[in-house]
GROMACS .gro file of C-alpha atoms in nm:
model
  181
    1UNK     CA    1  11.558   7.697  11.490
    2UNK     CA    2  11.710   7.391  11.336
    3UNK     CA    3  11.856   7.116  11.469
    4UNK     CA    4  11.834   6.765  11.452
    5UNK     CA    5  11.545   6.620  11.252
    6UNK     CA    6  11.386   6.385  11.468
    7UNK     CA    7  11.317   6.654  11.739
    8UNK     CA    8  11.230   6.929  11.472
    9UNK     CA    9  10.967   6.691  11.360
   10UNK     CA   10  10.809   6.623  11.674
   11UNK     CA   11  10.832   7.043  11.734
   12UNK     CA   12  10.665   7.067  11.420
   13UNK     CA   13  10.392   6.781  11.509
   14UNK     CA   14  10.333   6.963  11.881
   15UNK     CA   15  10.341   7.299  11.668
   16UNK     CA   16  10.082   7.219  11.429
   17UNK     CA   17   9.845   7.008  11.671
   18UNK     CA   18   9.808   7.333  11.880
   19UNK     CA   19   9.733   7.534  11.599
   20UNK     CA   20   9.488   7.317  11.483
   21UNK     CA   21   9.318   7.237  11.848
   22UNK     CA   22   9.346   7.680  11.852
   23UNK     CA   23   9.135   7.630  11.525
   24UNK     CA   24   8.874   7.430  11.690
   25UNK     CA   25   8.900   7.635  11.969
   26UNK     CA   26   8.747   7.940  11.740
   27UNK     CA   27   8.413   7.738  11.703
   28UNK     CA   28   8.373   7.803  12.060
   29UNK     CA   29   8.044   7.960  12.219
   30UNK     CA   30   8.237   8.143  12.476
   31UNK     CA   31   8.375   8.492  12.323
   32UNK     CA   32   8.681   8.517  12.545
   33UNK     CA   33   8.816   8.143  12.353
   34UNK     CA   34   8.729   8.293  12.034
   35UNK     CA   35   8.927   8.590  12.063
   36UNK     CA   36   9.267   8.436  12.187
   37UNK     CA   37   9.179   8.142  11.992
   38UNK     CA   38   9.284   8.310  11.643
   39UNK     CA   39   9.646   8.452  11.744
   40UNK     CA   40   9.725   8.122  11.927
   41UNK     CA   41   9.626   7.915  11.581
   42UNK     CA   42   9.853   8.155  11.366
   43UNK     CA   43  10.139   8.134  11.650
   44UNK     CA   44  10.118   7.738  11.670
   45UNK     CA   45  10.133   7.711  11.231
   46UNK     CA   46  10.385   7.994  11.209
   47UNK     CA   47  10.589   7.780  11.483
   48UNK     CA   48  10.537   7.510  11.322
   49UNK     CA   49  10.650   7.605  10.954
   50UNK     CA   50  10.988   7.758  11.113
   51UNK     CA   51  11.039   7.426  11.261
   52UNK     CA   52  11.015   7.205  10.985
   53UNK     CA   53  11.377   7.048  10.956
   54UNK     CA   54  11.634   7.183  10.676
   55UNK     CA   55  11.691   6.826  10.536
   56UNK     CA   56  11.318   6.806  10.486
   57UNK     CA   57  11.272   7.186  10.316
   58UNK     CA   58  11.515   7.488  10.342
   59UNK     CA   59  11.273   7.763  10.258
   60UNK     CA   60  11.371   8.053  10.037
   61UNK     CA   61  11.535   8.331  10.115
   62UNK     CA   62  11.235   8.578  10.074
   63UNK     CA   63  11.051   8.325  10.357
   64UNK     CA   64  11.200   8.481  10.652
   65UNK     CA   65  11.092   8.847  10.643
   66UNK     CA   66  10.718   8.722  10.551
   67UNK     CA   67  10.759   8.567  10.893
   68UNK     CA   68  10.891   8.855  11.035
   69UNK     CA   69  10.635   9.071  10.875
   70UNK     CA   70  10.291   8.826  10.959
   71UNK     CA   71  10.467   8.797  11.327
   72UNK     CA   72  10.526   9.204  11.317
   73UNK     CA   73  10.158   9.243  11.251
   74UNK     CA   74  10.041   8.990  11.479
   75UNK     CA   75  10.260   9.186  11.770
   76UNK     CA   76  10.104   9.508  11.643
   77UNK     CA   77   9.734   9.396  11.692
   78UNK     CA   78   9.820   9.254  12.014
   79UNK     CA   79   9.958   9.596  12.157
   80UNK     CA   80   9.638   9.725  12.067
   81UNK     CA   81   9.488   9.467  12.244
   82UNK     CA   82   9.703   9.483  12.511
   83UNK     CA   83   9.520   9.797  12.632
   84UNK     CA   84   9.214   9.669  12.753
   85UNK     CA   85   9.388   9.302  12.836
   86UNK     CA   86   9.711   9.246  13.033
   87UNK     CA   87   9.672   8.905  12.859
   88UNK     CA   88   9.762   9.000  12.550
   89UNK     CA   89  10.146   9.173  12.636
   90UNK     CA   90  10.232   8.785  12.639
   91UNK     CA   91  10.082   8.739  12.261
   92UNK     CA   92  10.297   9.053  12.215
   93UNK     CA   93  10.642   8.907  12.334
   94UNK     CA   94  10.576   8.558  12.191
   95UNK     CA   95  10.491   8.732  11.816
   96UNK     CA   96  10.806   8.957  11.915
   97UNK     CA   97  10.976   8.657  11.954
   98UNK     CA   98  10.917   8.518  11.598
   99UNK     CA   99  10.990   8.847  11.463
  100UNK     CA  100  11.316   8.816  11.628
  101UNK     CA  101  11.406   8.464  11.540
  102UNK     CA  102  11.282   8.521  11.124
  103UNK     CA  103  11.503   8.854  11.113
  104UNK     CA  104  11.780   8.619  11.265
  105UNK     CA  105  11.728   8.321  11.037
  106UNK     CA  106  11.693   8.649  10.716
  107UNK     CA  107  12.014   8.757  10.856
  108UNK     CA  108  12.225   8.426  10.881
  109UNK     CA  109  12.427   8.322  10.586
  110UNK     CA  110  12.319   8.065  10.415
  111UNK     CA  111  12.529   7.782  10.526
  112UNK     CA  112  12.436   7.847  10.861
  113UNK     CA  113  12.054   7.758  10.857
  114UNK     CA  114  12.140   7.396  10.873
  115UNK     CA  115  12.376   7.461  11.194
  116UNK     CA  116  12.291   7.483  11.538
  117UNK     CA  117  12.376   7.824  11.703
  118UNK     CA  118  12.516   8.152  11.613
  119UNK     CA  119  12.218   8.310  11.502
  120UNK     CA  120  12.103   8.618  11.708
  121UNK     CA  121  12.188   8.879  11.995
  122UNK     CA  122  12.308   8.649  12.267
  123UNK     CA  123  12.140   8.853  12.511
  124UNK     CA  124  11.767   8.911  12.340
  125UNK     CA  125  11.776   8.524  12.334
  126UNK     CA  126  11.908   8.521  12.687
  127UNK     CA  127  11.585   8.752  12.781
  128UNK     CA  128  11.324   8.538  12.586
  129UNK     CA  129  11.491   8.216  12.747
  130UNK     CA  130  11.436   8.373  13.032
  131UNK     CA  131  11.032   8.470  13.005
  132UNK     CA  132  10.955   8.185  12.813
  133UNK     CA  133  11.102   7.947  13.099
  134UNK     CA  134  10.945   8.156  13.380
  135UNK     CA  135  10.581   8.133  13.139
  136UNK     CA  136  10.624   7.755  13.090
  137UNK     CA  137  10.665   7.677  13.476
  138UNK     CA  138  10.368   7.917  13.573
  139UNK     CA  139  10.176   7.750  13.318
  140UNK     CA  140  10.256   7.419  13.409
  141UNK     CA  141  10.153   7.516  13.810
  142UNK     CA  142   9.847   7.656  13.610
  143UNK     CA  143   9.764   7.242  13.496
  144UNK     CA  144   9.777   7.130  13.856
  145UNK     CA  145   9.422   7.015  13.933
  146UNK     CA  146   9.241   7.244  14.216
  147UNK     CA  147   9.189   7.064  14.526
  148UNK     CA  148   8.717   6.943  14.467
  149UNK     CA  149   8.751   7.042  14.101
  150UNK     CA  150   8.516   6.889  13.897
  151UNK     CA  151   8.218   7.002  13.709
  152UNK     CA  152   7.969   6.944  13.434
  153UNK     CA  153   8.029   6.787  13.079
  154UNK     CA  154   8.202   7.095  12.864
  155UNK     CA  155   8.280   7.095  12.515
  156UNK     CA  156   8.665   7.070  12.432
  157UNK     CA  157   8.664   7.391  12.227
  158UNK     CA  158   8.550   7.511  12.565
  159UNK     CA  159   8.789   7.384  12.817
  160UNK     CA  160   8.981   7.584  12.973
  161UNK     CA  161   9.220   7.330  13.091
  162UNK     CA  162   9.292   7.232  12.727
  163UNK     CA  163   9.363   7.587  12.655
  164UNK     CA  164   9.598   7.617  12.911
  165UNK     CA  165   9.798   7.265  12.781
  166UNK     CA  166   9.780   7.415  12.435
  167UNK     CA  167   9.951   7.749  12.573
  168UNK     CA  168  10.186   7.551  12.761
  169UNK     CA  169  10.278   7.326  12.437
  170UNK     CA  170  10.363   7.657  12.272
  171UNK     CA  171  10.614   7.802  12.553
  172UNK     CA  172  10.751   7.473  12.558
  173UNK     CA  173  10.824   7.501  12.159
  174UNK     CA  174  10.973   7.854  12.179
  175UNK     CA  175  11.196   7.767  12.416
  176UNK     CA  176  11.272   7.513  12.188
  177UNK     CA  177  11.334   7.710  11.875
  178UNK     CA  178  11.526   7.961  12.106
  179UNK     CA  179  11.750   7.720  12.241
  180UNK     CA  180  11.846   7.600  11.881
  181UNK     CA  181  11.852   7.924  11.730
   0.00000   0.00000   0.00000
């Protein structure tokens, strides 16, 4: 996840501004924004803390399996969820995800956090490469204005269309972090 430190800074601004927009988004009167709301905001600051370039702050060894075990809980409660929701098996391979880059990042020797590449099963990051590409262009079709949309005043914790940019931030950044992994 680390690579130069002018693009791990602007992954870590993108990161965090999604987290906090999924923060606002928990203030929301509609239930449905709530509930996703909370797992997004942990996804975008977890994202964003992983990002943060090694020049800036190399975190401590005992770091990376905390990630691995707030991400292995987060992918826990959203197999549970998962069985009322279809919604929520992407939650469970972007948490899955983290779990896999921290136990990567645990795993690396020490001289190699501040190097691109080597860390990881080639073909588990192949996979989420994969998914996360497919995810970001669906999501991105997703954006495209409907032909006579339009509609009354909404609140921005409550626009869907926001949602869908913050979601599409966050694909955007794990493909990121895969690709530098």
């Amino acid at each position: 996840m680390h690579g130069p430190a002018s693009p791990g800074w602007l992954l870590v601004a993108l990161c965090a501004a999604t987290g906090a927009y999924c923060l606002l988004r928990m203030r929301s009167a509609v239930e449905e924004q709530r509930r996703a709301a909370g797992g997004e905001a942990l996804m975008g600051f977890g994202m964003a803390a992983m990002a943060v370039p090694p020049a800036a702050f190399t975190p401590p060894a005992w770091a990376w399996p905390v990630f691995a075990a707030v991400f292995g809980a987060a992918a826990l409660r959203a197999l549970w969820a998962a069985r009322s929701d279809a919604h929520h098996l992407h939650h469970l391979v972007g948490a899955g995800a983290m779990v896999y880059m921290a136990a990567a990042m645990a795993t690396a020797p020490a001289h190699r956090h501040a190097h691109d590449g080597g860390s990881g099963v080639p073909l588990l990051t192949g996979v989420l490469l994969l998914y996360f590409t497919g995810y970001v262009l669906l999501a991105g079709v997703r954006l495209l204005p409907a032909a006579g949309a339009g509609g009354a005043a909404v609140a921005w914790s409550d626009r869907p269309e926001v949602a869908r940019a913050c979601r599409l931030s966050m694909g955007i950044g794990m493909l990121a972090m895969l690709l530098t992994m």
